[in-house]
Each structure stands twice: as C-alpha cells, then as structure tokens.
Tab-separated table of C-alpha atoms and ligand atoms in Angstrom:
chain	number	residue	atom	x	y	z
A	28	MET	CA	44.113	-180.756	45.907
A	29	GLY	CA	46.140	-177.763	47.732
A	30	LEU	CA	46.402	-175.921	45.104
A	31	LYS	CA	42.376	-176.259	44.566
A	32	ILE	CA	41.530	-175.125	47.655
A	33	GLY	CA	44.297	-172.150	47.349
A	34	LEU	CA	41.942	-171.037	44.272
A	35	SER	CA	38.633	-171.646	45.673
A	36	CYS	CA	39.698	-169.668	48.986
A	37	LEU	CA	41.180	-166.626	47.108
A	38	ILE	CA	38.116	-167.109	44.709
A	39	LEU	CA	35.845	-166.719	47.857
A	40	GLY	CA	37.928	-163.967	49.120
A	41	LEU	CA	37.653	-161.926	45.980
A	42	GLY	CA	34.336	-162.741	45.833
A	43	LEU	CA	33.614	-161.255	49.954
A	44	ILE	CA	35.677	-158.089	48.740
A	45	ILE	CA	33.158	-157.613	45.525
A	46	LEU	CA	30.043	-158.358	48.286
A	47	ASN	CA	31.800	-155.732	51.279
A	48	LEU	CA	32.601	-153.237	47.807
A	49	THR	CA	28.435	-153.890	46.578
A	50	GLY	CA	28.098	-152.837	50.192
A	51	LEU	CA	29.356	-149.404	50.211
A	52	CYS	CA	26.909	-148.791	47.012
A	53	GLU	CA	23.674	-149.947	48.913
A	54	ALA	CA	22.433	-146.528	49.453
A	55	GLY	CA	20.881	-145.862	46.570
A	56	GLU	CA	21.160	-145.008	42.522
A	57	THR	CA	23.371	-142.852	40.506
A	58	SER	CA	21.702	-142.363	37.685
A	59	SER	CA	24.305	-143.663	34.885
A	60	TYR	CA	22.326	-141.664	32.163
A	61	THR	CA	24.152	-139.740	30.254
A	62	ARG	CA	23.874	-136.198	28.947
A	63	ASN	CA	25.712	-132.828	26.926
A	64	SER	CA	27.894	-131.374	29.410
A	65	ASN	CA	29.232	-128.906	27.423
A	66	VAL	CA	27.588	-126.162	29.082
A	67	SER	CA	29.272	-123.051	26.755
A	68	ASP	CA	26.942	-123.512	24.254
A	69	ILE	CA	23.660	-122.913	26.831
A	70	CYS	CA	22.690	-118.974	26.648
A	71	ASP	CA	18.723	-117.580	26.754
A	72	MET	CA	16.530	-117.944	23.663
A	73	PRO	CA	17.308	-114.557	21.627
A	74	LEU	CA	14.716	-111.881	22.365
A	75	ASP	CA	13.049	-112.302	19.395
A	76	SER	CA	11.816	-115.741	20.346
A	77	ASP	CA	8.163	-116.630	19.946
A	78	VAL	CA	7.617	-117.326	23.375
A	79	PHE	CA	8.712	-114.334	24.156
A	80	SER	CA	6.514	-112.268	21.754
A	81	VAL	CA	4.955	-109.227	22.629
A	82	PRO	CA	0.546	-109.613	22.627
A	83	PRO	CA	-0.784	-107.455	19.733
A	84	GLY	CA	-2.572	-104.136	20.664
A	85	TYR	CA	-1.780	-100.845	21.799
A	86	ASN	CA	-0.407	-101.430	25.370
A	87	ALA	CA	-1.813	-104.818	25.748
A	88	PRO	CA	-1.524	-106.745	29.294
A	89	GLN	CA	1.498	-108.801	29.239
A	90	GLN	CA	3.329	-111.265	31.397
A	91	VAL	CA	-0.039	-112.809	32.939
A	92	HIS	CA	0.164	-114.746	36.162
A	93	ILE	CA	-1.945	-116.125	38.964
A	94	THR	CA	-0.891	-117.224	42.274
A	95	GLN	CA	-3.714	-118.366	45.182
A	96	GLY	CA	-4.599	-115.051	47.107
A	97	ASP	CA	-5.860	-116.091	49.947
A	98	TYR	CA	-5.151	-119.219	52.591
A	99	GLU	CA	-7.673	-121.459	51.890
A	100	GLY	CA	-8.201	-121.331	48.537
A	101	ARG	CA	-11.033	-119.091	47.628
A	102	GLY	CA	-8.620	-116.520	46.441
A	103	VAL	CA	-6.903	-115.634	43.255
A	104	ILE	CA	-4.194	-112.997	42.794
A	105	ILE	CA	-4.157	-112.337	39.011
A	106	SER	CA	-0.788	-109.978	38.193
A	107	TRP	CA	-0.130	-109.104	34.711
A	108	ILE	CA	1.846	-105.581	33.129
A	109	THR	CA	0.769	-102.840	30.589
A	110	PRO	CA	3.658	-101.620	29.183
A	111	HIS	CA	2.736	-97.852	27.812
A	112	GLU	CA	0.187	-96.636	30.504
A	113	PRO	CA	-1.367	-97.886	33.611
A	114	GLY	CA	-4.555	-98.550	31.562
A	115	SER	CA	-6.729	-100.418	33.447
A	116	ASN	CA	-6.995	-101.943	36.744
A	117	THR	CA	-9.795	-103.707	36.855
A	118	VAL	CA	-10.649	-107.615	36.451
A	119	THR	CA	-13.678	-108.655	35.235
A	120	TYR	CA	-14.452	-112.469	35.581
A	121	TRP	CA	-17.691	-115.084	35.691
A	122	ALA	CA	-18.614	-118.327	35.332
A	123	PRO	CA	-19.607	-120.093	33.925
A	124	GLU	CA	-18.361	-119.301	30.523
A	125	ASN	CA	-21.100	-117.847	29.137
A	126	SER	CA	-22.778	-116.740	31.444
A	127	ASN	CA	-23.636	-112.787	31.259
A	128	VAL	CA	-23.557	-112.154	35.024
A	129	LYS	CA	-20.195	-110.246	35.396
A	130	SER	CA	-18.174	-109.310	38.395
A	131	HIS	CA	-15.399	-106.651	38.526
A	132	THR	CA	-12.468	-106.564	41.401
A	133	ASP	CA	-10.085	-103.564	40.721
A	134	GLY	CA	-6.386	-104.170	42.315
A	135	VAL	CA	-3.326	-101.926	42.648
A	136	VAL	CA	-0.837	-100.528	40.113
A	137	VAL	CA	3.110	-100.623	41.676
A	138	THR	CA	6.073	-99.422	39.187
A	139	TYR	CA	10.092	-99.380	39.828
A	140	THR	CA	13.129	-98.319	38.591
A	141	PHE	CA	16.225	-100.722	38.461
A	142	GLY	CA	19.361	-98.518	37.398
A	143	ASN	CA	18.479	-97.079	33.750
A	144	TYR	CA	15.441	-99.619	34.179
A	145	THR	CA	12.047	-98.489	34.329
A	146	SER	CA	9.414	-101.097	34.795
A	147	GLY	CA	6.158	-101.092	32.417
A	148	HIS	CA	2.665	-100.610	34.850
A	149	ILE	CA	2.585	-103.687	36.599
A	150	HIS	CA	-0.927	-104.378	38.241
A	151	HIS	CA	-1.895	-107.027	41.317
A	152	CYS	CA	-5.758	-107.735	41.499
A	153	THR	CA	-6.627	-110.029	44.259
A	154	ILE	CA	-10.302	-111.830	43.762
A	155	LYS	CA	-11.843	-113.588	46.688
A	156	ASN	CA	-14.329	-115.386	47.858
A	157	LEU	CA	-14.925	-117.147	44.533
A	158	GLU	CA	-16.416	-120.847	44.768
A	159	TYR	CA	-14.374	-123.625	44.788
A	160	ASP	CA	-13.437	-126.218	42.523
A	161	THR	CA	-15.181	-124.058	39.111
A	162	LYS	CA	-13.766	-122.936	36.111
A	163	TYR	CA	-13.504	-119.213	36.217
A	164	TYR	CA	-12.990	-116.678	33.112
A	165	TYR	CA	-11.135	-113.587	33.279
A	166	GLU	CA	-10.511	-110.667	31.217
A	167	ILE	CA	-7.711	-107.458	31.869
A	168	ALA	CA	-7.757	-104.513	29.672
A	169	GLY	CA	-4.554	-102.345	28.225
A	170	GLY	CA	-6.975	-99.269	28.659
A	171	LEU	CA	-10.141	-98.087	30.108
A	172	GLY	CA	-12.469	-97.251	26.685
A	173	ASP	CA	-14.019	-99.889	24.650
A	174	ASP	CA	-11.615	-100.120	22.205
A	175	ALA	CA	-9.376	-100.680	24.749
A	176	THR	CA	-7.038	-104.144	23.737
A	177	THR	CA	-8.291	-107.088	25.978
A	178	ARG	CA	-7.613	-110.134	26.808
A	179	GLN	CA	-9.125	-112.940	28.438
A	180	PHE	CA	-7.979	-116.355	30.186
A	181	TRP	CA	-9.317	-119.263	32.766
A	182	PHE	CA	-8.465	-120.680	35.854
A	183	VAL	CA	-10.215	-123.874	38.202
A	184	THR	CA	-10.347	-122.805	41.968
A	185	PRO	CA	-8.832	-125.883	43.828
A	186	PRO	CA	-11.521	-128.072	45.487
A	187	LYS	CA	-12.457	-127.065	49.548
A	188	PRO	CA	-9.495	-128.394	51.630
A	189	GLY	CA	-10.114	-131.876	52.787
A	190	PRO	CA	-8.428	-134.881	53.464
A	191	ASP	CA	-8.873	-137.134	50.509
A	192	VAL	CA	-9.275	-134.389	47.986
A	193	PRO	CA	-7.425	-135.315	45.387
A	194	TYR	CA	-4.984	-133.030	43.767
A	195	THR	CA	-1.668	-132.459	41.635
A	196	PHE	CA	1.163	-130.334	42.066
A	197	GLY	CA	3.846	-129.665	39.349
A	198	LEU	CA	7.215	-128.816	40.524
A	199	ILE	CA	9.814	-127.064	38.917
A	200	GLY	CA	12.890	-124.850	39.845
A	201	ASP	CA	15.868	-123.197	38.733
A	202	LEU	CA	13.403	-122.441	35.595
A	203	GLY	CA	15.587	-119.462	33.693
A	204	GLN	CA	14.942	-118.791	29.737
A	205	THR	CA	17.152	-121.363	27.679
A	206	HIS	CA	15.783	-123.845	24.899
A	207	ASP	CA	16.222	-126.337	28.023
A	208	SER	CA	13.535	-123.943	30.122
A	209	ASN	CA	10.930	-124.387	27.071
A	210	ASN	CA	11.829	-128.009	27.288
A	211	THR	CA	10.772	-128.200	30.384
A	212	LEU	CA	7.520	-126.306	30.807
A	213	THR	CA	6.580	-127.837	27.440
A	214	HIS	CA	7.018	-131.536	28.931
A	215	TYR	CA	5.159	-130.447	32.251
A	216	GLN	CA	1.617	-128.897	30.319
A	217	PHE	CA	2.202	-131.923	28.295
A	218	ASN	CA	2.267	-134.308	30.796
A	219	PRO	CA	-0.565	-136.424	30.803
A	220	VAL	CA	-0.799	-136.538	34.565
A	221	LYS	CA	-1.937	-132.633	34.698
A	222	GLY	CA	-0.978	-130.586	37.137
A	223	GLN	CA	-3.438	-128.188	38.938
A	224	SER	CA	-0.945	-125.908	39.678
A	225	LEU	CA	2.730	-125.118	40.146
A	226	LEU	CA	4.970	-125.566	42.596
A	227	PHE	CA	7.963	-123.218	42.034
A	228	ILE	CA	11.043	-124.074	44.009
A	229	GLY	CA	12.946	-120.226	43.000
A	230	ASP	CA	15.144	-118.611	40.624
A	231	LEU	CA	12.591	-117.896	38.195
A	232	SER	CA	14.397	-115.605	35.451
A	233	TYR	CA	18.316	-115.258	36.375
A	234	ALA	CA	17.848	-111.654	34.755
A	235	ASP	CA	20.816	-111.080	37.431
A	236	ARG	CA	23.499	-113.106	34.557
A	237	TYR	CA	23.077	-110.023	32.688
A	238	PRO	CA	25.044	-106.975	32.857
A	239	ASP	CA	23.306	-104.647	35.689
A	240	HIS	CA	21.053	-107.486	35.919
A	241	ASP	CA	19.209	-106.300	32.884
A	242	ASN	CA	15.618	-106.197	34.160
A	243	ASN	CA	14.172	-106.754	30.168
A	244	ARG	CA	15.072	-110.434	30.773
A	245	TRP	CA	12.485	-110.612	33.431
A	246	ASP	CA	9.885	-109.351	31.312
A	247	THR	CA	10.820	-111.631	28.800
A	248	TRP	CA	10.483	-114.303	31.633
A	249	GLY	CA	6.930	-113.210	32.681
A	250	ARG	CA	6.064	-113.747	28.776
A	251	PHE	CA	7.255	-117.073	28.656
A	252	ILE	CA	5.794	-118.578	31.292
A	253	GLU	CA	2.336	-116.609	30.694
A	254	ARG	CA	1.237	-119.846	28.585
A	255	SER	CA	0.893	-121.974	31.745
A	256	ALA	CA	0.917	-118.795	34.849
A	257	ALA	CA	-2.037	-117.068	33.268
A	258	TYR	CA	-4.106	-120.138	33.589
A	259	GLN	CA	-3.220	-122.315	36.849
A	260	PRO	CA	-1.281	-120.757	40.032
A	261	TRP	CA	2.151	-121.001	40.531
A	262	ILE	CA	3.085	-120.717	43.968
A	263	TRP	CA	6.376	-118.883	44.782
A	264	THR	CA	9.214	-119.838	46.668
A	265	VAL	CA	12.444	-117.053	46.144
A	266	GLY	CA	15.950	-118.095	45.568
A	267	ASN	CA	19.396	-116.461	45.415
A	268	HIS	CA	18.387	-115.409	41.895
A	269	GLU	CA	16.184	-113.208	43.096
A	270	ILE	CA	18.319	-111.031	45.456
A	271	ASP	CA	19.344	-108.582	42.728
A	272	SER	CA	21.728	-106.601	44.718
A	273	VAL	CA	23.815	-104.565	42.462
A	274	PRO	CA	25.314	-101.575	45.152
A	275	HIS	CA	27.880	-100.238	42.010
A	276	ILE	CA	24.176	-98.506	40.752
A	277	GLY	CA	22.871	-98.046	43.528
A	278	GLU	CA	20.671	-101.212	43.655
A	279	THR	CA	20.935	-102.862	47.500
A	280	VAL	CA	17.192	-103.792	48.396
A	281	PRO	CA	17.170	-106.849	48.110
A	282	PHE	CA	14.263	-108.929	45.908
A	283	LYS	CA	13.490	-105.878	44.261
A	284	PRO	CA	12.349	-107.201	41.276
A	285	TYR	CA	10.709	-110.325	42.797
A	286	THR	CA	8.852	-108.368	45.425
A	287	HIS	CA	6.920	-106.127	42.701
A	288	ARG	CA	5.981	-108.620	40.348
A	289	PHE	CA	5.070	-111.275	42.294
A	290	PHE	CA	2.473	-110.787	44.984
A	291	VAL	CA	1.793	-113.479	47.513
A	292	PRO	CA	-0.940	-113.835	50.242
A	293	PHE	CA	1.855	-113.590	52.891
A	294	GLU	CA	-0.623	-112.152	55.434
A	295	ALA	CA	-3.451	-114.397	55.498
A	296	SER	CA	-0.453	-117.195	56.818
A	297	GLY	CA	0.095	-114.306	59.911
A	298	SER	CA	3.733	-113.880	57.872
A	299	THR	CA	4.903	-110.379	57.944
A	300	SER	CA	7.238	-111.181	54.564
A	301	PRO	CA	6.263	-111.942	51.338
A	302	LEU	CA	9.480	-114.028	51.508
A	303	TRP	CA	7.716	-117.166	53.520
A	304	TYR	CA	4.213	-117.800	53.843
A	305	SER	CA	1.726	-120.421	53.896
A	306	ILE	CA	-1.607	-122.072	51.916
A	307	LYS	CA	-3.652	-124.835	52.085
A	308	ARG	CA	-4.583	-125.976	48.671
A	309	ALA	CA	-7.311	-129.069	48.667
A	310	SER	CA	-5.847	-131.624	50.906
A	311	ALA	CA	-1.710	-130.153	51.093
A	312	HIS	CA	-0.593	-127.469	53.602
A	313	ILE	CA	1.871	-125.708	51.590
A	314	ILE	CA	4.892	-123.534	53.383
A	315	VAL	CA	7.252	-121.836	51.939
A	316	MET	CA	10.372	-120.549	53.415
A	317	SER	CA	13.181	-118.615	52.372
A	318	SER	CA	17.110	-119.783	52.116
A	319	TYR	CA	18.107	-116.094	51.679
A	320	SER	CA	16.273	-114.456	54.531
A	321	ALA	CA	17.211	-114.198	58.261
A	322	PHE	CA	16.216	-117.743	59.613
A	323	GLY	CA	18.046	-117.990	62.984
A	324	VAL	CA	16.841	-118.324	66.257
A	325	TYR	CA	14.216	-115.463	66.994
A	326	THR	CA	14.072	-114.198	63.663
A	327	PRO	CA	10.882	-113.504	61.943
A	328	GLN	CA	10.911	-116.134	59.827
A	329	TRP	CA	12.018	-118.419	62.610
A	330	LYS	CA	8.919	-117.065	65.224
A	331	TRP	CA	6.643	-117.581	62.162
A	332	VAL	CA	7.235	-121.209	61.065
A	333	GLU	CA	7.192	-121.881	65.042
A	334	GLY	CA	4.010	-120.522	65.048
A	335	GLU	CA	2.956	-122.150	61.765
A	336	LEU	CA	4.012	-126.017	62.216
A	337	PRO	CA	1.386	-126.507	65.091
A	338	LYS	CA	-1.411	-125.292	63.289
A	339	VAL	CA	-1.170	-127.594	60.432
A	340	ASN	CA	-4.449	-130.039	61.121
A	341	ARG	CA	-3.742	-132.984	59.511
A	342	SER	CA	-7.464	-134.193	59.552
A	343	GLU	CA	-8.532	-131.103	57.107
A	344	THR	CA	-4.456	-131.006	55.047
A	345	PRO	CA	-3.155	-134.666	56.024
A	346	TRP	CA	-0.287	-133.346	53.711
A	347	LEU	CA	2.533	-131.193	54.988
A	348	ILE	CA	5.144	-130.003	52.173
A	349	VAL	CA	7.462	-127.350	52.722
A	350	LEU	CA	9.405	-125.652	49.828
A	351	MET	CA	12.540	-123.793	50.154
A	352	HIS	CA	15.457	-122.697	47.130
A	353	CYS	CA	18.588	-124.393	48.745
A	354	PRO	CA	18.448	-127.967	49.735
A	355	MET	CA	18.973	-129.197	53.222
A	356	TYR	CA	20.575	-132.615	51.626
A	357	SER	CA	21.751	-132.972	48.536
A	358	SER	CA	25.147	-135.013	47.743
A	359	ASN	CA	26.003	-132.785	44.391
A	360	ALA	CA	29.026	-131.037	44.480
A	361	HIS	CA	27.691	-128.093	43.357
A	362	HIS	CA	26.387	-125.709	46.249
A	363	TYR	CA	27.496	-128.866	48.995
A	364	MET	CA	26.533	-128.068	52.535
A	365	GLU	CA	24.964	-124.722	51.849
A	366	GLY	CA	21.859	-125.301	53.623
A	367	GLU	CA	23.619	-126.928	56.591
A	368	ALA	CA	23.127	-124.051	59.075
A	369	MET	CA	18.666	-124.511	57.631
A	370	ARG	CA	19.218	-128.045	58.616
A	371	VAL	CA	20.172	-127.393	61.986
A	372	LEU	CA	17.406	-125.245	63.115
A	373	TYR	CA	14.820	-126.706	60.877
A	374	GLU	CA	15.116	-130.417	60.529
A	375	PRO	CA	13.932	-130.700	64.313
A	376	TRP	CA	11.079	-129.939	63.802
A	377	PHE	CA	10.255	-131.533	60.291
A	378	VAL	CA	10.584	-134.331	62.107
A	379	GLU	CA	8.663	-133.156	64.923
A	380	TYR	CA	5.507	-132.032	62.656
A	381	LYS	CA	5.901	-135.169	60.689
A	382	VAL	CA	6.772	-133.023	57.428
A	383	ASP	CA	5.788	-135.032	54.167
A	384	VAL	CA	8.063	-133.881	52.056
A	385	VAL	CA	10.578	-131.108	51.374
A	386	PHE	CA	11.240	-129.703	47.983
A	387	ALA	CA	13.976	-127.675	46.622
A	388	GLY	CA	15.845	-126.231	43.983
A	389	HIS	CA	19.525	-124.501	43.470
A	390	VAL	CA	21.444	-127.719	42.603
A	391	HIS	CA	20.603	-128.015	39.186
A	392	SER	CA	19.837	-131.813	39.199
A	393	TYR	CA	17.714	-133.959	40.684
A	394	GLU	CA	18.640	-136.034	43.860
A	395	ARG	CA	15.525	-137.907	45.925
A	396	SER	CA	16.331	-138.497	50.006
A	397	GLU	CA	15.589	-141.834	51.842
A	398	ARG	CA	13.447	-140.841	54.992
A	399	VAL	CA	16.111	-139.628	57.078
A	400	SER	CA	17.068	-137.557	60.176
A	401	ASN	CA	20.174	-135.891	61.388
A	402	ILE	CA	19.213	-134.731	64.770
A	403	ALA	CA	21.060	-136.957	67.580
A	404	TYR	CA	23.886	-134.752	67.557
A	405	ASN	CA	24.554	-132.120	70.542
A	406	ILE	CA	28.239	-131.598	70.084
A	407	VAL	CA	30.037	-134.644	72.357
A	408	ASN	CA	28.193	-137.414	71.206
A	409	GLY	CA	29.605	-137.889	67.902
A	410	LEU	CA	26.002	-139.083	66.745
A	411	CYS	CA	26.208	-136.773	63.267
A	412	THR	CA	25.235	-139.527	60.673
A	413	PRO	CA	21.932	-139.058	58.728
A	414	VAL	CA	19.699	-142.805	60.580
A	415	LYS	CA	16.206	-143.940	58.994
A	416	ASP	CA	13.574	-142.186	60.198
A	417	GLY	CA	10.255	-143.093	59.447
A	418	SER	CA	8.751	-139.642	61.197
A	419	ALA	CA	10.946	-137.826	58.930
A	420	PRO	CA	10.416	-135.732	55.253
A	421	VAL	CA	11.462	-137.168	52.082
A	422	TYR	CA	13.941	-134.309	50.577
A	423	ILE	CA	13.788	-133.447	46.846
A	424	THR	CA	15.868	-131.357	45.119
A	425	ILE	CA	14.438	-130.253	41.813
A	426	GLY	CA	16.675	-127.627	40.576
A	427	ASP	CA	16.686	-129.170	37.198
A	428	GLY	CA	14.191	-126.372	35.434
A	429	GLY	CA	16.570	-125.961	32.799
A	430	ASN	CA	18.486	-122.331	33.127
A	431	SER	CA	21.936	-120.890	31.164
A	432	GLU	CA	24.285	-122.236	33.868
A	433	GLY	CA	23.397	-125.556	32.622
A	434	LEU	CA	23.789	-128.906	34.608
A	435	ALA	CA	25.245	-129.777	37.954
A	436	ILE	CA	26.934	-132.625	37.173
A	437	GLU	CA	29.776	-133.544	39.627
A	438	MET	CA	28.424	-135.660	42.697
A	439	THR	CA	30.228	-136.345	45.755
A	440	GLU	CA	31.502	-140.404	45.723
A	441	PRO	CA	30.614	-142.161	46.940
A	442	GLN	CA	26.836	-141.971	46.964
A	443	PRO	CA	26.249	-141.176	50.691
A	444	SER	CA	23.720	-144.074	52.237
A	445	TYR	CA	20.827	-141.210	52.689
A	446	SER	CA	20.577	-140.553	48.715
A	447	ALA	CA	18.177	-142.663	47.156
A	448	TYR	CA	18.476	-141.636	43.569
A	449	ARG	CA	20.484	-138.982	42.215
A	450	GLU	CA	20.669	-137.949	38.475
A	451	ALA	CA	21.901	-134.366	36.482
A	452	SER	CA	19.455	-134.353	33.484
A	453	PHE	CA	16.794	-131.523	33.502
A	454	GLY	CA	13.252	-132.083	34.029
A	455	HIS	CA	9.907	-131.643	36.212
A	456	GLY	CA	8.376	-133.243	38.874
A	457	MET	CA	4.968	-134.471	39.633
A	458	LEU	CA	2.670	-134.573	42.914
A	459	ASN	CA	-0.357	-136.777	42.404
A	460	ILE	CA	-2.667	-137.087	45.586
A	461	LYS	CA	-5.081	-139.639	45.982
A	462	ASN	CA	-6.257	-139.344	49.391
A	463	ARG	CA	-5.008	-138.502	52.961
A	464	THR	CA	-2.883	-141.968	52.770
A	465	HIS	CA	-1.241	-141.929	49.143
A	466	ALA	CA	-0.254	-139.992	47.013
A	467	HIS	CA	2.685	-140.612	43.823
A	468	PHE	CA	5.782	-138.248	42.713
A	469	GLY	CA	6.920	-138.673	39.616
A	470	TRP	CA	10.189	-137.247	38.001
A	471	HIS	CA	10.251	-136.579	34.493
A	472	ARG	CA	12.994	-135.990	32.359
A	473	ASN	CA	13.392	-133.688	29.304
A	474	GLN	CA	14.927	-136.390	27.088
A	475	ASP	CA	11.781	-138.640	27.863
A	476	GLY	CA	8.439	-138.705	26.191
A	477	PHE	CA	6.239	-136.641	28.078
A	478	ALA	CA	4.465	-139.729	29.912
A	479	VAL	CA	8.036	-141.522	31.214
A	480	GLU	CA	8.866	-141.327	34.790
A	481	GLY	CA	12.296	-141.240	35.397
A	482	ASP	CA	12.059	-141.641	39.280
A	483	SER	CA	9.127	-141.963	41.252
A	484	LEU	CA	7.186	-142.840	44.723
A	485	TRP	CA	4.961	-143.815	46.392
A	486	PHE	CA	3.970	-141.802	49.570
A	487	ILE	CA	2.499	-143.086	52.269
A	488	ASN	CA	1.310	-139.910	54.905
A	489	ARG	CA	3.236	-139.550	57.489
A	490	TYR	CA	0.826	-138.451	59.921
A	491	TRP	CA	-1.773	-140.951	58.357
A	492	LYS	CA	0.348	-144.027	57.992
A	493	SER	CA	-0.503	-146.176	61.039
A	494	SER	CA	-3.904	-146.363	59.687
A	495	VAL	CA	-2.515	-147.817	56.259
A	496	LYS	CA	-2.813	-151.605	56.500
A	497	GLY	CA	0.807	-153.120	56.902
A	498	ALA	CA	2.431	-149.656	56.475
A	499	GLY	CA	2.624	-148.845	60.271
A	500	ARG	CA	6.113	-148.806	60.280
A	501	ALA	CA	6.958	-147.997	56.587
A	502	THR	CA	10.241	-145.771	56.089
A	503	ILE	CA	8.556	-144.896	52.397
B	6	FE2	FE1	20.039	-121.208	43.336
C-alpha cells in the first residue's frame, strides 16, 4: 500500500511538473511546419527570366506601377520608365472602357546616376479628382508620334472613405526577386480573397546585394512587379535595403534609387519627406513610418506623427493601420530588438490612439503578437514586461516575401508570452475589412493552396469595440 501511495505521489508530482512546463508555453504557437533551411541555393531569378522581359516595341514604357496620389483616394500616381528617350510624359485615361471622352494629364520625368549606372527616363504623373469606386483605363506611350509604342492598363479607384466601407488590403514585405518572390506574388494574385491594393512593408528589390548595388536589378524588379503594381496601388514603405549608400563609388545620398523610382503623396498629409506620410483609403487611415530616418523626439518624423495621430477621424476611417519596416515586437533571433528605440518612443501613442494593427517586415518570417503594451516602465519601477492591453495594437511581422537572404528560422526560446503565432515560411497577408467593427486577417504561406490560411485572426476595431455586443473588454 505504502509503495502504491508513493508511486501515486511520484506520478502526481511528475504531472504537476509537466503542467508547469506546459504553462511556460501557454503564450502562443511556434509552428512545427518544416521547410528547407538550405539557403545556399537561393538566388535571384536569372536576367532572362520571363518575369523580367522587356515589353516589345521601341522605347516601350516599362516598370509601370501606381500608388495613391492624394490624401483621400481620388488621386493616382502613375509611374513608368522609358529606356532610350523621354518619349511622352502624358497619361491618357478614361472611363468606362468604351468611352470616347478621354482625359490627359502631364507628369514629370527624372533620371539619376548611381556609380556607372544611368537610369532610364522615370516618369511620374499624378491624376487627381477621379470618381470614387470607378474602373479607369489608362494609356502611356514611348513617344510623341502616332507610331509610338503604347501600352494600356487599368485600375479601380477606392470607395469614398466611410466607416463601413468594405475593403481588402494585401500585405507583402521584403519581396526581392527570387523564385520564392515570384511564388509570393503569384499567391497574392491568385488568392480568392482579392486584394484591392497592396501595403508593401519595405525592402523592395534587394539590388543592394550586388556589387556597387547594381541598379539594373532595380529595373528587373520594376518589370517583375508590373503585373500587379500597374493595376492596383502599391502603398510604399522604405526598408534598410532602400538606403543604397555606397561611399566608395561616391553614392552617399540615402534612398537615392528608391526616391527617384517611387513617388508617394507625402505632401498631401503634411509630411516633409516621402519616407513618412499617410493616406486615407476606404475605411482605413494608414500611417507609413520610416525606421531608417531620424525618429527621435523633435525630429521632423516625430513631429509629423505627433500631429497626424490626433487628426485620424475614426468615425470616417475606423481602421488605424501603421506600417514600418523594422518590427517593434519580434521574438525571432534575427534583428532581435532592432526596433526597440522606435518602440520606446512610439508605443505610448499607439496605445493612446488605439492603433488597430502595426505591420512590419525586416525579419524574414511571420509572427503575430497578442494585444500587449510595454509602456509602464519608468526606469525605477521595474515594470518592463509586456502586459495584455485591450487598447494596444496587434503587431504583425510579415517580412516573408521571399528574397535572396532566405528565411529567418532561428527564434528566441522559449516563445515569449506576447507572441501568439510564429512561423518561418514565405508568404503574404490579406486584411479584409468588413465594416467599422470587424476585419479578417489571413496569412498565406507559399507552400499551401491559394485559399489556405496558415494563420488568421478576426480583428475587432479598437475604437468601436465597445459597440460590439460581448466584446467591450475584448483583447483580440
Ligand atoms: Fe529589412
């Protein structure tokens, strides 16, 4: 009998120990998904790949991409490059498709040099005062005469900003130009939840991985993304791979290729730099920040964010989204704590203004946080652990576009309590806003079918959550 009791106690004790160990891991899930960790065979697609092909015809416009061109969504910036001569800088546009009434707007053309590289003629044309929720067709030409090579595309303007306007944003970060990048873009395009515009979270071409940052790889990247970016706005965020500083060839102006190739409507939101700005689009207010520009107290970026957050009208645009390249919360071992200075400065505002979600890239992996904040610490009180906070954003790292640096597989252990789900796989995200209270987020890994969600979450809007029955104290 005594032996039986002793064994029972031993088993009970072991059970309690196991329960305790399990308790350490209650924080979240580290996916057991297996993937090829051999990065030695990851390289960019070769220059003669079909996705990089130059459109036929002399001086044909190439690398066509569009982005929002104003604060409200009635403007579009259309950008393209003509390789041999400036050609025409006029955009002809019309709606509906068979309309005989066509409008024309002229843009600007810029060029730049980078070491021995000279860019093509980079055109940017801002069209304004478009009708909301309308499909427009547009045409650009490589020359002025009737025999000039022309190309036609189309885009759809967003609905007028309003609290219950459904809208779907795609999310891609750290894309690059490998076969994995191509998989990611294909999966985004074939996702049955159709993205209407794409939030790009920084690190575009990875041209800076080539000797002297061979800018021809900026051109291949421009041709690669055209199949999506010519037809729907890509909303740009800068990453570290856009800095492109190469002092030994005299290139010391940061962001030179990026700022010549990708125009954004920063002045419309009162920003003084294209590296941070905001737009309203449908039911969302999107604030884009730069992790690689001065962001300390009193800097132009800090002053602008300070002024922008109180302007957000959650009755018009309930969904407050922040984009930045370097994550403020990441439990991956790669780039660990690089976003800490930004977090210390900006997290109190994100909680105060009830930001719904912060998307970041940089870490080549996927991770979703719980709603936590870590803003109580005041040097002496020791309160330096993230705690659950219903006013805090969800932080999503989605730097898993598939570039040539490979996946960030190594993670900190154990998984911290703020981390809800993490997985080192390439993929993209989709934020499907339903109305002022609900939005569905899905993360899609490239290995799965187009419709499969590897991770998902229903967002309840932080500003409007008290109006949702039973969700007044929701922390999700
Ligand atoms: Fe990065």
